[in-house]
Rosetta silent file (secondary structure, phi, psi, omega in degrees, C-alpha in Angstrom):
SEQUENCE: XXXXXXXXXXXXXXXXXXXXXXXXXXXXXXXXXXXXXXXXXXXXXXXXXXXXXXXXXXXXXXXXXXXXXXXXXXXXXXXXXXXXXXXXXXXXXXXXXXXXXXXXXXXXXXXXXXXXXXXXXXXXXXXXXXXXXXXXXXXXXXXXXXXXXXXXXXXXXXXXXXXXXXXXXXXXXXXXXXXXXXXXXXXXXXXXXXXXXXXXXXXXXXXXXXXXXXXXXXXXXXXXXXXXXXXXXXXXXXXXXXXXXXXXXXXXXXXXXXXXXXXXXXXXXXXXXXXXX
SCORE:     score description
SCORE:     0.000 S_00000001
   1 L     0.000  -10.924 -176.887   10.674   10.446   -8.130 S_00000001
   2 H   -68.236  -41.820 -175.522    8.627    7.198   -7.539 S_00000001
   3 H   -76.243  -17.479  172.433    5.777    8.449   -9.445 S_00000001
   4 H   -99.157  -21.889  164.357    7.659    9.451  -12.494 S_00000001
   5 H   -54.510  -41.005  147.568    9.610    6.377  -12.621 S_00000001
   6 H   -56.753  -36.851  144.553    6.407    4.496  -12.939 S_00000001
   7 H   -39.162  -45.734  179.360    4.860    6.605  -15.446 S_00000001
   8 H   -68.597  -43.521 -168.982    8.494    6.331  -17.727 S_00000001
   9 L   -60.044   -5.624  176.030    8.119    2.695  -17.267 S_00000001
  10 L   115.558   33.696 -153.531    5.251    2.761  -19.388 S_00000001
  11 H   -89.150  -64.389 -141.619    2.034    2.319  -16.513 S_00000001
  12 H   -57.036  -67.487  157.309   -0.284    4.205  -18.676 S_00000001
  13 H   -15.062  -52.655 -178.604    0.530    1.673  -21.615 S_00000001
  14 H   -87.572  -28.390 -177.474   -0.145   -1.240  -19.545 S_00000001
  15 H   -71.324  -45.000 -167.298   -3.360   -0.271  -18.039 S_00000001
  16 H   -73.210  -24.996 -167.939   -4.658    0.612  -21.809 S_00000001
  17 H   -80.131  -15.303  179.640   -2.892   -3.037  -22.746 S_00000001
  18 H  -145.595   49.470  163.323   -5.619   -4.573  -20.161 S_00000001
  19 L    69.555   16.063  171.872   -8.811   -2.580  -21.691 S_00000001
  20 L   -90.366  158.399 -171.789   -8.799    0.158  -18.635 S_00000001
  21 L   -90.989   94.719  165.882   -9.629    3.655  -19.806 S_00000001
  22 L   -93.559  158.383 -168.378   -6.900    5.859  -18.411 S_00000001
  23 L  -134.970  119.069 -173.691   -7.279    9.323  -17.277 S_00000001
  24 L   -92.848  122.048  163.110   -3.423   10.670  -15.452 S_00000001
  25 L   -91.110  -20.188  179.308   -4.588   13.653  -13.081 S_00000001
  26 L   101.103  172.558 -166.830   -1.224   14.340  -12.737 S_00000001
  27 L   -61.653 -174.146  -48.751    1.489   15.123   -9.269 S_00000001
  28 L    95.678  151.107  164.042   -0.216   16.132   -5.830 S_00000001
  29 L   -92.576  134.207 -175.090    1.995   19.018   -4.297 S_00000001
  30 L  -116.700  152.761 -164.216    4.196   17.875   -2.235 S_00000001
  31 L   -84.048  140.950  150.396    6.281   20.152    0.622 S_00000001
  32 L   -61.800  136.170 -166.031    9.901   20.381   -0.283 S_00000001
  33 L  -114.934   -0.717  164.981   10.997   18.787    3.082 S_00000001
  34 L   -67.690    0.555  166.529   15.048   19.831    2.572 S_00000001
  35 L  -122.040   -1.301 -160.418   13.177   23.073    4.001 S_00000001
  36 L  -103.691  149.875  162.956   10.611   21.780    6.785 S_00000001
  37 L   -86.781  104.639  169.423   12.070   20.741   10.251 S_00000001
  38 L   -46.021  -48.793  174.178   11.010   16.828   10.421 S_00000001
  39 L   -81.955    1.804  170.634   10.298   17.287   14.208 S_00000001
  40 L   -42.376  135.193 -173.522    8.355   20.151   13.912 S_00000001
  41 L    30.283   14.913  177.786    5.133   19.734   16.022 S_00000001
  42 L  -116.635  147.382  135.773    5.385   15.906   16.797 S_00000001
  43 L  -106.346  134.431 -168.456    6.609   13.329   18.803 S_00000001
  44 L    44.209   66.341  155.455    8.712   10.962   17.041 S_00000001
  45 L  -149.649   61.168 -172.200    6.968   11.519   13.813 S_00000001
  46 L   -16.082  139.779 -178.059    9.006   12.543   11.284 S_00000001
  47 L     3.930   56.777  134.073    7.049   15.695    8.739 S_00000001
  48 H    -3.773  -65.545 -168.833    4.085   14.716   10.733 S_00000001
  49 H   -60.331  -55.376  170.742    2.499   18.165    9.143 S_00000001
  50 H   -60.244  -27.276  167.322    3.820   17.443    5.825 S_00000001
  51 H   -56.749  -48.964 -178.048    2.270   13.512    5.415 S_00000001
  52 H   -88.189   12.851  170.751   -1.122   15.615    6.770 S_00000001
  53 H   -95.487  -43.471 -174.792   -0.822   18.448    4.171 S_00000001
  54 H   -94.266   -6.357  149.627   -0.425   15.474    1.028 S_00000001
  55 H   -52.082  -36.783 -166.780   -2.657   13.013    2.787 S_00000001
  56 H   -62.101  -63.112 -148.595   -5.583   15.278    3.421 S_00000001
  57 H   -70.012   -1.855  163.220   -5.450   16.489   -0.426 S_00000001
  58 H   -62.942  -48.617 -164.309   -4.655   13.209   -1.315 S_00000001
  59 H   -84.962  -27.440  163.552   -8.263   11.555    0.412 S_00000001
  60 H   -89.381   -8.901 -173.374   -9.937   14.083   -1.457 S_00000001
  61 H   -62.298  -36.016 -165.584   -8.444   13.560   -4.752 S_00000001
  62 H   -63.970  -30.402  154.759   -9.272    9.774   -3.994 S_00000001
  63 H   -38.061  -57.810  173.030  -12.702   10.620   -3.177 S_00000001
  64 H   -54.441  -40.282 -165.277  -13.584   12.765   -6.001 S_00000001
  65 H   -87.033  -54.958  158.911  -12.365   10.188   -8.316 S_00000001
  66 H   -37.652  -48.775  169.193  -14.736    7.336   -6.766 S_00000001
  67 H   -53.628  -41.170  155.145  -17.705    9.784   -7.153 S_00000001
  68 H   -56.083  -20.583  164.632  -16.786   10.189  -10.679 S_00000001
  69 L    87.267   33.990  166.437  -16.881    6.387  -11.058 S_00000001
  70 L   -77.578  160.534  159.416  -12.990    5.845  -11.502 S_00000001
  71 L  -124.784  123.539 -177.849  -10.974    3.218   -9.379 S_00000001
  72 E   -86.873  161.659 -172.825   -8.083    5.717   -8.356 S_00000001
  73 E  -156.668  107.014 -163.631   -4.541    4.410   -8.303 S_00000001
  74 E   -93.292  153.545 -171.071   -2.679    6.175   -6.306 S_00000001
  75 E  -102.788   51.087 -163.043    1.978    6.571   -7.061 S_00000001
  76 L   -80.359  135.529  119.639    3.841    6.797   -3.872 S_00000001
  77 L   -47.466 -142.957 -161.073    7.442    7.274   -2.824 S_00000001
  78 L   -81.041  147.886 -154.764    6.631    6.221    0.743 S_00000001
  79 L   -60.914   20.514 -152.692    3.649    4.376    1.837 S_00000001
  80 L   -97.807  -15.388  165.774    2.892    6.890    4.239 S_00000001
  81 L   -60.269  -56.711 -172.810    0.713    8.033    1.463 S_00000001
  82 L   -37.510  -44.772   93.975   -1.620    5.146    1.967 S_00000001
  83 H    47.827 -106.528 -176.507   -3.082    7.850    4.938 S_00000001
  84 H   -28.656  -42.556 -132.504   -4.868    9.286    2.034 S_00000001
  85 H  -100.849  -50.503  171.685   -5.667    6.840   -0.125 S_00000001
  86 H   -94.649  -10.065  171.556   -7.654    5.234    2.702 S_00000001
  87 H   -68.241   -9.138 -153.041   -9.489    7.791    4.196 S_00000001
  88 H   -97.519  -45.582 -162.818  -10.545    9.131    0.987 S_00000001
  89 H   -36.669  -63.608 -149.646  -11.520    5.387   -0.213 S_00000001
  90 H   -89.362   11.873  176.122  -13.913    4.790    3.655 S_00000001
  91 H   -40.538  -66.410 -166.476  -15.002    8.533    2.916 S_00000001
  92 H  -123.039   41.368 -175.075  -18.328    7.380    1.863 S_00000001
  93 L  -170.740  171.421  179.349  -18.323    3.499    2.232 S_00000001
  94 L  -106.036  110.686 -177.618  -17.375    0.587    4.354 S_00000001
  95 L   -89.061  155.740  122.917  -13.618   -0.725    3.188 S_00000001
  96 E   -99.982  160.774  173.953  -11.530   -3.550    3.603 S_00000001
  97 E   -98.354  106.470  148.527   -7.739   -3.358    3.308 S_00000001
  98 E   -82.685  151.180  173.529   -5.278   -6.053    1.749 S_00000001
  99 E  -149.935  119.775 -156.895   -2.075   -4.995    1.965 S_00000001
 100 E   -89.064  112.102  170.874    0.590   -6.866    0.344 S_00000001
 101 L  -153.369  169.004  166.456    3.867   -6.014    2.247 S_00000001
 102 L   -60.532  -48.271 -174.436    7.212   -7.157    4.133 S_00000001
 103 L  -100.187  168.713 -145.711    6.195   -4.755    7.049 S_00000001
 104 L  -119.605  -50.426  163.682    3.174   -4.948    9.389 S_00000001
 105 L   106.228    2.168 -172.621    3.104   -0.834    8.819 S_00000001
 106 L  -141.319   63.874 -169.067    1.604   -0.398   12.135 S_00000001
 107 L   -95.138  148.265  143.439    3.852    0.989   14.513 S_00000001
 108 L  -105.626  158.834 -178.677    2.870    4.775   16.117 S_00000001
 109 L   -25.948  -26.551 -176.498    4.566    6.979   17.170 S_00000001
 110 L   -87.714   -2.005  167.564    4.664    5.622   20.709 S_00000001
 111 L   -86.125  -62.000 -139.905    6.344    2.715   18.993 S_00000001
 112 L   -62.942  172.751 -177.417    7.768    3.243   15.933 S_00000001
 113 L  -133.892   -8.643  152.606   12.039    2.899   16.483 S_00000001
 114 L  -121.895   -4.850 -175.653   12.471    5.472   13.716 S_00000001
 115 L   100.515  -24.230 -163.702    9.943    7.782   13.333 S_00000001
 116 L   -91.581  118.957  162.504    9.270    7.374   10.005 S_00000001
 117 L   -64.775  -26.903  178.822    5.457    7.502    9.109 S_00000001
 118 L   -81.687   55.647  163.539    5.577    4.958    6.317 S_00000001
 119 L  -131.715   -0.036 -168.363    5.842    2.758    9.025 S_00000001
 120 L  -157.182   51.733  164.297    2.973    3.470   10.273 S_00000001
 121 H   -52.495  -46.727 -177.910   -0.255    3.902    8.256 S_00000001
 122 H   -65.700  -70.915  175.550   -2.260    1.226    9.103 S_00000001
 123 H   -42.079  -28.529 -155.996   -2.266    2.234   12.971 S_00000001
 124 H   -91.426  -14.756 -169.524   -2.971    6.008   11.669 S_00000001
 125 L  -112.878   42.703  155.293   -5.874    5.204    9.558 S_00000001
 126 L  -138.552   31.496 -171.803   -7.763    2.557   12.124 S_00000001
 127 L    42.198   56.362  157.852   -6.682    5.236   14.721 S_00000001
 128 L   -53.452  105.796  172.141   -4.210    3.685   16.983 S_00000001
 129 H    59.754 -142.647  178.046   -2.557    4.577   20.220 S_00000001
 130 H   -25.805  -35.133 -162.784   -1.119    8.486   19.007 S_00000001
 131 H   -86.440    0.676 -148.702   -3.694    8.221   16.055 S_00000001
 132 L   -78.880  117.584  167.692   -6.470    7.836   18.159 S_00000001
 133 L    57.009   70.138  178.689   -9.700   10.692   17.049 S_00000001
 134 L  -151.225   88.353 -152.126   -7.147   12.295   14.662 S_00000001
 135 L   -47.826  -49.166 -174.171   -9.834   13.312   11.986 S_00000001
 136 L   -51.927  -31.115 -143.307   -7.207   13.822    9.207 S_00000001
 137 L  -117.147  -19.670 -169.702   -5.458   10.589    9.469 S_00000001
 138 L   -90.622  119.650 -176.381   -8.811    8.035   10.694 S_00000001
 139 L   -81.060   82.636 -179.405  -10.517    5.704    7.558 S_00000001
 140 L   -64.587   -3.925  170.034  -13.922    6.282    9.688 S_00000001
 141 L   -87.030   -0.011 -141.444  -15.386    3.072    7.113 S_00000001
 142 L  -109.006  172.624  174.408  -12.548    0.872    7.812 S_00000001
 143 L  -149.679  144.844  177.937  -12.482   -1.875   11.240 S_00000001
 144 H   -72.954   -2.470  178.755   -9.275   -3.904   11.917 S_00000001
 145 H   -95.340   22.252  161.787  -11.228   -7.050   11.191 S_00000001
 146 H  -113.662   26.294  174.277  -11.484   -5.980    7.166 S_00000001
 147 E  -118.209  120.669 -169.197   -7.723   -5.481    7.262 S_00000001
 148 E  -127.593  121.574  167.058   -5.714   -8.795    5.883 S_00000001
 149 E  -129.526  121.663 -174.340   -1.738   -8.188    5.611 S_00000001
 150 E  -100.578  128.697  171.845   -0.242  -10.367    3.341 S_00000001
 151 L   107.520    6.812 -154.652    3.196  -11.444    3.098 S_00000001
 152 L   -85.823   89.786 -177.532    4.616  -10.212    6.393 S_00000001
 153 L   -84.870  -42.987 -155.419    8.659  -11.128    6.745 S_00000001
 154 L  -130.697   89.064 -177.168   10.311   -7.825    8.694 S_00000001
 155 L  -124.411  145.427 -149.738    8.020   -6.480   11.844 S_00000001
 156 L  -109.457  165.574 -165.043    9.390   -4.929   14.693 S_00000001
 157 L   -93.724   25.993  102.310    8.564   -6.593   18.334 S_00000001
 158 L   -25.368  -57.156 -143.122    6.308   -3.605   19.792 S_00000001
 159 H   -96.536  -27.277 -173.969    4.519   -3.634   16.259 S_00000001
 160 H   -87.845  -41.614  157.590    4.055   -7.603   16.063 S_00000001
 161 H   -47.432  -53.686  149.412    2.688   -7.466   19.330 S_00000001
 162 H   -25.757  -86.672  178.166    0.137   -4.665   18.533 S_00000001
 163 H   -26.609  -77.443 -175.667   -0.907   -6.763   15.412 S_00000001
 164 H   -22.631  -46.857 -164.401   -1.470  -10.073   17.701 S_00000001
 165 H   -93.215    6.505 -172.633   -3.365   -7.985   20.058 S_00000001
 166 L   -99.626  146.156  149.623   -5.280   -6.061   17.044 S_00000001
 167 L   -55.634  -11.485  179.137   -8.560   -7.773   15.022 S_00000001
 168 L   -70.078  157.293 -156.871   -6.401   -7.645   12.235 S_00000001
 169 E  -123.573  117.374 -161.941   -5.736  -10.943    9.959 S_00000001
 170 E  -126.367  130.300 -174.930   -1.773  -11.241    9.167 S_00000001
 171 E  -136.010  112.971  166.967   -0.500  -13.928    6.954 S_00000001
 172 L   -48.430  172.749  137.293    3.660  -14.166    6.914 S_00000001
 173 H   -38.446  -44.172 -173.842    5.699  -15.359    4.331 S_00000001
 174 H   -93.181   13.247  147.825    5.599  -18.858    5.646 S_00000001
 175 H   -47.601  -54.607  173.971    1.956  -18.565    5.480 S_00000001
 176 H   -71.393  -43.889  171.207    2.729  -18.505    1.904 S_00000001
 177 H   -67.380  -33.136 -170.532    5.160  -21.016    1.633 S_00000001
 178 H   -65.051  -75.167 -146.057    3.118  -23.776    3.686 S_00000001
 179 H   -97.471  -33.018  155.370   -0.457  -22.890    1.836 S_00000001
 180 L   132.597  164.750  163.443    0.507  -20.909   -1.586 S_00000001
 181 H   -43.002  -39.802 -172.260   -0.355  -17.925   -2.790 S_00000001
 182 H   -67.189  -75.436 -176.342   -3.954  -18.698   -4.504 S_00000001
 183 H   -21.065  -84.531 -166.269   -5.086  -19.938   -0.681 S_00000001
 184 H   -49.136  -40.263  173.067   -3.615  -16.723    1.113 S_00000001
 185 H   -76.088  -17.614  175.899   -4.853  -14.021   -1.223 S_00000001
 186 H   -61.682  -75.801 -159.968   -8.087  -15.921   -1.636 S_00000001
 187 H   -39.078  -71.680  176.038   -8.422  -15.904    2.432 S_00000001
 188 H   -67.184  -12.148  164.310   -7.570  -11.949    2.958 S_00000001
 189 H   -72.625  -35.223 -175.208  -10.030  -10.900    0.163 S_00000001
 190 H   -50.515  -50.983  176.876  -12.624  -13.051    2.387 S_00000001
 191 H   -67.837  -34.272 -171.395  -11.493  -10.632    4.854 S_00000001
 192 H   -84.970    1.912  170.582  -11.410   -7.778    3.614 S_00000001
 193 H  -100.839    5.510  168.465  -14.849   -8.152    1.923 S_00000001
 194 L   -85.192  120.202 -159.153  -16.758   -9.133    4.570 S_00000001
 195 L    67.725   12.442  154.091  -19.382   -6.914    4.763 S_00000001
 196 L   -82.247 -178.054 -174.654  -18.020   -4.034    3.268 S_00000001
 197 L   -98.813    3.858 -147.965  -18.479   -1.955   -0.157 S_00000001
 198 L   139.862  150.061 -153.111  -15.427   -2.694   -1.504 S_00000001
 199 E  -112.823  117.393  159.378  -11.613   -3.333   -1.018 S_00000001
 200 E   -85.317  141.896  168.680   -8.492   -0.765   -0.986 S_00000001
 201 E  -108.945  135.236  153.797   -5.369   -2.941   -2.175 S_00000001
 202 E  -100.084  123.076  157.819   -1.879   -1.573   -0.932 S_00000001
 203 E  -128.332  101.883  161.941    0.872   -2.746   -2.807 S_00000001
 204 E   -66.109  134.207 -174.862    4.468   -2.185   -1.487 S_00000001
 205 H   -65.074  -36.687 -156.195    6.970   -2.814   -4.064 S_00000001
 206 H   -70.041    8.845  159.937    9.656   -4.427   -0.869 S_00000001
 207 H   -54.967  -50.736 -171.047    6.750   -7.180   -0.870 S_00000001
 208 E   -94.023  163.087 -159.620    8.698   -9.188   -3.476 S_00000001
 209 L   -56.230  135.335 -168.352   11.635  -10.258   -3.113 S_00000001
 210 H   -73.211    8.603 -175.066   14.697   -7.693   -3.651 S_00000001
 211 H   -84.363  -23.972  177.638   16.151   -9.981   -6.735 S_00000001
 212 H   -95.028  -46.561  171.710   12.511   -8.876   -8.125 S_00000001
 213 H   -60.565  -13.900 -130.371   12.609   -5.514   -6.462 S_00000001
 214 L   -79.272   -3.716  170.172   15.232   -4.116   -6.230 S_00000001
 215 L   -64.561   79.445  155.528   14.558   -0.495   -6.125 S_00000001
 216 E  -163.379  162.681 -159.976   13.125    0.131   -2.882 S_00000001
 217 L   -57.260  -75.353  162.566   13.870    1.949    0.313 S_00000001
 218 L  -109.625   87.236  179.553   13.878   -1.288    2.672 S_00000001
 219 L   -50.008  170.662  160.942   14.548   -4.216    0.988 S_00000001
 220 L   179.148  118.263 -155.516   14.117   -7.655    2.623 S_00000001
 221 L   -49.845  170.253  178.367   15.069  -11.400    1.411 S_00000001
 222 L    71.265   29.562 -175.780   12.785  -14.108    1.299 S_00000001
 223 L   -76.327  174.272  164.641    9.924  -11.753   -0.740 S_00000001
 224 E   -50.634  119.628  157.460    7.215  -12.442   -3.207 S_00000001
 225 L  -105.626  164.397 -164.190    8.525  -13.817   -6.729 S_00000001
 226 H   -31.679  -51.847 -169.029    7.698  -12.440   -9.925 S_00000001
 227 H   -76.135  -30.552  167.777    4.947  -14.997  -10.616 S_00000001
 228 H   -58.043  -65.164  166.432    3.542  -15.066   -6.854 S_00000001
 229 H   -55.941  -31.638  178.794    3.082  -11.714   -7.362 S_00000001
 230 H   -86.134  -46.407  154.891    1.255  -11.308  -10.778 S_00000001
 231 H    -4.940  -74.770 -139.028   -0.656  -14.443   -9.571 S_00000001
 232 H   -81.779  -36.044  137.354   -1.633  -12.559   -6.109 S_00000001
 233 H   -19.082  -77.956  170.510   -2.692   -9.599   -8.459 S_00000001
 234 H   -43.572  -62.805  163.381   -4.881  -11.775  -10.923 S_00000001
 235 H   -31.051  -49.175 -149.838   -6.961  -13.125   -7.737 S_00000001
 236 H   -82.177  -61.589 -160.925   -7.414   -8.873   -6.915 S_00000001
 237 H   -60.077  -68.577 -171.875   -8.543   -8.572  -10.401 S_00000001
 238 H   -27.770  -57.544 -161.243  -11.201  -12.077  -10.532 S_00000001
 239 H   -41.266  -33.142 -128.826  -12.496  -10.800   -7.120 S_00000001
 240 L    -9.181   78.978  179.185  -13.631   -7.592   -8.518 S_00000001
 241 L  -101.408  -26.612 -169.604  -13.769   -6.351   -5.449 S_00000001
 242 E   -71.871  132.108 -172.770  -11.119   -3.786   -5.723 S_00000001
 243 E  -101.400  -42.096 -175.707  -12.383    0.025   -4.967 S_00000001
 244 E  -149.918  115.120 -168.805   -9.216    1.740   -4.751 S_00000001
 245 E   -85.231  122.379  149.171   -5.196    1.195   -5.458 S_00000001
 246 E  -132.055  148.260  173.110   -1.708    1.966   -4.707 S_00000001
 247 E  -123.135  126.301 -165.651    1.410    1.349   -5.817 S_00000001
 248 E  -127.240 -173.132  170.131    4.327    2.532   -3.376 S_00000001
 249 L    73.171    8.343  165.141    7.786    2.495   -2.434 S_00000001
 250 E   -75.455  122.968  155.666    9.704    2.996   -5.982 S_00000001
 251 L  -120.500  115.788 -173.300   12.805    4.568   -5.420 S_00000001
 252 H   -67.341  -25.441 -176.642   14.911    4.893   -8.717 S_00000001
 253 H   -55.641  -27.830 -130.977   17.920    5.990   -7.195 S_00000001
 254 H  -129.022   38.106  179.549   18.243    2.374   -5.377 S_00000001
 255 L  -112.622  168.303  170.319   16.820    0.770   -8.960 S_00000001
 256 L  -119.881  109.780  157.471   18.614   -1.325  -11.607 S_00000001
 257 L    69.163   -0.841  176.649   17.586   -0.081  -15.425 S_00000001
 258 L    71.522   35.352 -169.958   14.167    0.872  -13.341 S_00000001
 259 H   -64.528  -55.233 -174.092   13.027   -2.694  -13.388 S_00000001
 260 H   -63.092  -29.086  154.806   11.116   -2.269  -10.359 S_00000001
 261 H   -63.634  -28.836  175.254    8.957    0.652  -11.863 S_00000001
 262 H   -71.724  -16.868 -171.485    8.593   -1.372  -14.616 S_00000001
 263 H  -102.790  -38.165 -177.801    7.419   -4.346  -12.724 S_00000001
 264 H   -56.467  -42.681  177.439    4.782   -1.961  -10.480 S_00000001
 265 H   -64.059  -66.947 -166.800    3.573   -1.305  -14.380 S_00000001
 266 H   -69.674  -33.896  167.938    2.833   -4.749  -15.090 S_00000001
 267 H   -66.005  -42.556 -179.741    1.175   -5.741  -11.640 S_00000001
 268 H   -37.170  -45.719  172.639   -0.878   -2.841  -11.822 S_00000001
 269 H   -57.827  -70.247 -160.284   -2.264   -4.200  -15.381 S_00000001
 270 H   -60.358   -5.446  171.918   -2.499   -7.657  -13.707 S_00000001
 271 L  -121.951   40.554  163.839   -4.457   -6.419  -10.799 S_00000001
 272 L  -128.444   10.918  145.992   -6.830   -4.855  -13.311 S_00000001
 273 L    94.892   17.420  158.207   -7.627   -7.640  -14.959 S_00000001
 274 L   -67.707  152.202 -179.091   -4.780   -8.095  -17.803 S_00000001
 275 L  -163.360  165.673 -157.534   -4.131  -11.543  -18.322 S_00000001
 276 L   -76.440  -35.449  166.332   -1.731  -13.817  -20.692 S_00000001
 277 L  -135.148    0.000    0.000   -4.294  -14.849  -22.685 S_00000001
């Protein structure tokens, strides 16, 4: 429902409101999973199979649409999508990642304390632990030193360790409060462009704050506010740097008036280069 909730709020609108050409391809199939067994051929990896039946066809849609000379912008539900998004992106190039979130996203299975893959993307697509030479799931362009996660508030102590002990470049909330926004998003584009073709941005809605937010599956206080965020966006756009986009983690049931699809509409413009004046 995340993907239609953004689409009602009007995303097509706003992308046309800040001169991009849009072209909607439309849903991905997705497995009904009220019929799949969640533990089915994994450990501790919740619909393991299903996440690889809409990632793979995901990494080629994203593919296809970079060869075509698109920037794809991918709709998630749960970020577990992001699997796709980047493999299809480092298909035929050398990526970096920003990834503006609450959660460090890079627990495996051998980790994770619920199981739940959108926890753990990041690990699956720089092959990690469980993930390791798992063709489906590995961004073969990507290195953890082009990966900058911004914004990082909720991480679990397995998963913060990992990070520490990872190449990757992780800037907290109070990262943000001490140096600002401009600084930190400035910093992690440094990373994620050095020496790559180009940048996937991940944007989790539960980055900003839930008083901004509040539709999403795991909120957590002390987020991104509305201006930090279109700000941290606006940088994405100046860089132009960006190769390929998502926006994840609307859930309308847990929404007010669908403000939070509606605000995933307006960063999207803003990190595509809309601006106030």
């Amino acid at each position: 429902m995340g993907p239609s909730a953004i689409r009602y709020a009007g995303l097509a609108d706003q992308l046309s409101s800040a001169g991009v050409s849009v072209e909607d391809a439309g849903d991905l199939t997705v497995p009904h999973l009220a019929t799949r067994d969640p533990d089915a051929g994994s450990t501790n990896a919740k619909h393991l199979q299903e996440v690889k039946e809409v990632t793979t066809t995901l990494a080629d849609a994203v593919s296809t649409a970079l060869a075509d000379g698109w920037t794809p912008l991918a709709l998630g539900g749960d970020h577990s999508i992001a699997i796709g998004s980047m493999v299809g992106s480092a298909r035929d190039a050398d990526i970096g990642v920003v990834w503006f979130d609450a959660h460090g996203d890079f627990n495996t299975p051998e980790t994770s304390p619920s199981g739940n893959v959108h926890g753990m993307p990041l690990a699956a697509a720089l092959g990690v632990g469980d993930f390791e030479d798992t063709p489906w799931a590995n961004a073969d362009g990507l290195k953890q030193e082009n990966v900058a996660i911004v914004g990082l508030r909720d991480v679990d102590s397995t998963e913060a360790a990992a990070i520490r002990a990872s190449d990757i470049t992780a800037y907290t909330m109070s990262d943000i409060d001490e140096r600002g926004i401009v600084e930190v998003t400035r910093d992690a584009l440094d990373v994620a462009t050095d020496g790559t073709d180009g940048v996937h941005v991940s944007l989790d809605l539960d980055w900003l704050d839930p008083r901004e937010a509040p539709g999403v599956g795991t909120p957590v206080r002390g987020g991104a506010t509305y201006r930090e965020a279109h700000e941290a966006m606006e940088i994405v756009a100046e860089s132009d740097a960006m190769r390929s986009f998502e926006l994840v983690e609307v859930n309308p049931i847990l929404d007010q008036h669908n403000e939070t699809a509606q605000l995933a509409t307006e960063l999207a413009a803003s990190a595509l280069g809309k601006r106030i004046l």
